[in-house]
C-alpha positions as a printed Julia matrix, in Angstrom:
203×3 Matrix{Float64}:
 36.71  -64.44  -62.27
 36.58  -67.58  -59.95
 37.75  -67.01  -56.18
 37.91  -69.95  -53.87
 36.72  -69.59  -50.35
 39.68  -69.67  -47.44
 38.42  -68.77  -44.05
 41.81  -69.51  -41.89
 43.02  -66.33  -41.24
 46.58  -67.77  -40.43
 49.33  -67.03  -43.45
 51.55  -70.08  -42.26
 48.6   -72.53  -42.74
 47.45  -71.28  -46.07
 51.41  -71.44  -47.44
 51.68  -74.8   -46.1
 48.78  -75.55  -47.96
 48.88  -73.47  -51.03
 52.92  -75.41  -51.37
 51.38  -78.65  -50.57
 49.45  -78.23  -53.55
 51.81  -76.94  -55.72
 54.05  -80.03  -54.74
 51.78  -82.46  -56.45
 51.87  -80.71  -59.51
 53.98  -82.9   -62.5
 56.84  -81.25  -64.52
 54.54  -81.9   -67.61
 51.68  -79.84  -65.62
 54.15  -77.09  -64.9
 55.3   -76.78  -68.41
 51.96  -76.67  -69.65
 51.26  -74.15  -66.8
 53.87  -72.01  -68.17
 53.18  -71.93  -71.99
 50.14  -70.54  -71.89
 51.03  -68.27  -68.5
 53.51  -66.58  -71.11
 50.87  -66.28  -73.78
 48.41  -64.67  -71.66
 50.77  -62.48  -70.13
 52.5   -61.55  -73.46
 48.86  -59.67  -74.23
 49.21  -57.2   -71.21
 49.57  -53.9   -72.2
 51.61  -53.38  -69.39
 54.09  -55.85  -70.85
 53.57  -54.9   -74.34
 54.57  -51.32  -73.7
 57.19  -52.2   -71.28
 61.0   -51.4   -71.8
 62.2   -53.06  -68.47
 60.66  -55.68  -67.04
 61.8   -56.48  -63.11
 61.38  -60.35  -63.27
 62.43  -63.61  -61.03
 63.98  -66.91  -62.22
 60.87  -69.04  -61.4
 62.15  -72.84  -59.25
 60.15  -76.04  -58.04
 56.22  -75.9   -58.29
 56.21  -71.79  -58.72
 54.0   -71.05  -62.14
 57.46  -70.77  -64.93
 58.8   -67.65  -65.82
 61.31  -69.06  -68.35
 59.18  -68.72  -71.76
 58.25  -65.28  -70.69
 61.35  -64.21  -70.3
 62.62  -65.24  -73.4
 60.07  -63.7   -75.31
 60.17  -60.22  -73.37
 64.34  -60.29  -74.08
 63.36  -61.24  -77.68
 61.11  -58.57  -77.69
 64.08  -56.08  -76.75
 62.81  -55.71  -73.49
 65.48  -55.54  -70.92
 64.81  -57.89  -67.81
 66.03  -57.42  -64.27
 66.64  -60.29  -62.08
 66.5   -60.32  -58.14
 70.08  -61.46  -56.08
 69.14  -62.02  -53.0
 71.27  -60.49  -50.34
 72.35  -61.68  -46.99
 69.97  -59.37  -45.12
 66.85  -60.59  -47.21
 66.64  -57.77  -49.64
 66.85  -57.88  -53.55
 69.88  -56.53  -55.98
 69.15  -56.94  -58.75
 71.54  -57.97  -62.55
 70.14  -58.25  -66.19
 68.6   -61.66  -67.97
 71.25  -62.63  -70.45
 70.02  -65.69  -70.93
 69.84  -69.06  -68.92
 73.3   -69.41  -69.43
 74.39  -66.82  -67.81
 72.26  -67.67  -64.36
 74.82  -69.62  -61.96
 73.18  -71.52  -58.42
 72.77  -69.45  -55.12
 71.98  -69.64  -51.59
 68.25  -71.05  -50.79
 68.54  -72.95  -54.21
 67.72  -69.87  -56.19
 69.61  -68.81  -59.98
 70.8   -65.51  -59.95
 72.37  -63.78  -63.02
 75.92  -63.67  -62.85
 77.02  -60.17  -64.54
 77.04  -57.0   -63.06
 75.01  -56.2   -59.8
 72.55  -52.88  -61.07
 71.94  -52.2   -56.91
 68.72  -52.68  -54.72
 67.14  -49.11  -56.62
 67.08  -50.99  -60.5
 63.86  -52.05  -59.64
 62.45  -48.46  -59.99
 63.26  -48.36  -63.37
 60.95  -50.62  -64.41
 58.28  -50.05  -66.23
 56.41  -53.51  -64.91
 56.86  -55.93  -61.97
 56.32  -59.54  -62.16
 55.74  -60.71  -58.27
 55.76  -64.01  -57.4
 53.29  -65.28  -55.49
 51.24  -68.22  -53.73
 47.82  -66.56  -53.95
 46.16  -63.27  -54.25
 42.61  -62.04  -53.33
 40.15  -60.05  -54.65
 40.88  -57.05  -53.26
 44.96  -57.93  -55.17
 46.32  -58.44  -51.67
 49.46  -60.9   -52.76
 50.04  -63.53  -50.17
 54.16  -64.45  -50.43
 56.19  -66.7   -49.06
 56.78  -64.55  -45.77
 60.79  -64.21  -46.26
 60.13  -60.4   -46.58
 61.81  -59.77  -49.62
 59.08  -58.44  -52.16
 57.84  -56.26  -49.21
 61.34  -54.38  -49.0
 60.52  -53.91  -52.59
 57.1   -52.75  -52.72
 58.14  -50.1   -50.01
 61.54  -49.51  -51.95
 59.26  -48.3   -55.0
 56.64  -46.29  -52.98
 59.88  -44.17  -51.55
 60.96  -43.81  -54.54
 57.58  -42.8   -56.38
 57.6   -45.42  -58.84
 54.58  -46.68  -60.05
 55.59  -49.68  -62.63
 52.93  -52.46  -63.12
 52.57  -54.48  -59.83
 52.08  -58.43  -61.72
 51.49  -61.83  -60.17
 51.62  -64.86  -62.04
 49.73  -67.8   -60.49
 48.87  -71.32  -61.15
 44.72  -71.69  -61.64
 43.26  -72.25  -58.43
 45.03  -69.56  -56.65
 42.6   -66.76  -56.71
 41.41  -66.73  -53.13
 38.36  -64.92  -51.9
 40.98  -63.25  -49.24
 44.26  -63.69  -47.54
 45.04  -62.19  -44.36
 46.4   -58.75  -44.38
 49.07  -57.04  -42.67
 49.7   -52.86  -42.39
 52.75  -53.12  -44.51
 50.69  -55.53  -47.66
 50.77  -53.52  -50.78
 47.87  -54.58  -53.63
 48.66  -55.79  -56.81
 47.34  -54.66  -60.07
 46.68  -57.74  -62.0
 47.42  -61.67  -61.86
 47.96  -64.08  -64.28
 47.08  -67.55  -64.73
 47.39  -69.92  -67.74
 43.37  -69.25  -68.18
 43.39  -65.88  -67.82
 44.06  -62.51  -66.92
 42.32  -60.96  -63.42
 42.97  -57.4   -62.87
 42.56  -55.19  -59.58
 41.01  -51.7   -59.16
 44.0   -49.29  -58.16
 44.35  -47.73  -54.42
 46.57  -45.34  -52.94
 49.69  -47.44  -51.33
């Protein structure tokens, strides 16, 4: 497992330039990126067990969640989508497809049947988070709108212990990002070369 070394402790500098990278990337490296980010997370047991999957419609630079999803859905695995609400927090409606995933505020695709309510989430047997880093310890670094945290707290509440995932670009595994009272760890990342998984602590 390869870290690299960040020693500004400031979140807002290290998005700026974890996005700065991820702007440079082609759409042929993103594509590329997100073959084999499905392959290697197709092999978690976590996934491979799962019977709902909370996922994201991935946009832009982010590491693509597309492939993945289609293969969990033709797996039989039912996927949940976020819809993000004016306040910041997450509802969430099923995957039926990319046709069925209409534009929204902030540029985001957001399924357009039924809405399942902010509590789907703790149905799920497995997470996927996105992400611009995370560290060693599995500390997830987001993009600071809040919305993953009102998750993460949403399934502590509740008692719901489904598979906390990242997917990543390589070169995203940081020796540590700065950590806040209400950061939650992660169980496991994925990147297109491989999986990196966390040792478990209480939230």
């Amino acid at each position: 497992m390869h870290f690299v070394i960040t020693n500004d402790g400031s979140k807002r500098v290290l998005r700026q330039r974890l996005l700065a990278v991820r702007s440079r990337l082609t759409e042929d490296d993103i594509e590329a990126a997100a073959a084999a980010l499905a392959c290697r997370a197709l092999e978690l047991p976590e996934l491979t067990d799962a019977r709902t999957v909370a996922a994201y419609v991935s946009l832009g630079g982010e590491p693509g969640t597309h492939a993945l999803r289609e293969a969990l859905r033709a797996r039989g695995v039912r996927v949940l989508l976020p819809v993000l609400l004016a306040d910041n927090d997450l509802d969430w409606g099923e995957d039926e497809g990319p046709e069925r995933l209409a534009p929204a505020r902030r540029g985001l695709l957001e399924p357009v049947g039924p809405r399942l309510g902010p509590e789907a989430v703790t149905a799920a047997d497995a997470v996927l988070l996105p992400g611009l880093a995370v560290d060693r310890r599995g500390m997830r670094l987001g993009r600071g709108g809040g919305s993953y945290d009102r998750v993460l707290e949403r399934l502590a509440r509740a008692g719901a212990d489904p598979a906390l995932v990242v997917l990543l670009h390589d070169g995203e595994l940081l020796a540590e990002v700065p950590e806040e009272a209400h950061d939650h760890p992660v169980h496991a990342a994925v990147t297109p070369s491989g999986v990196h998984r966390f040792t478990r602590r209480p939230r």
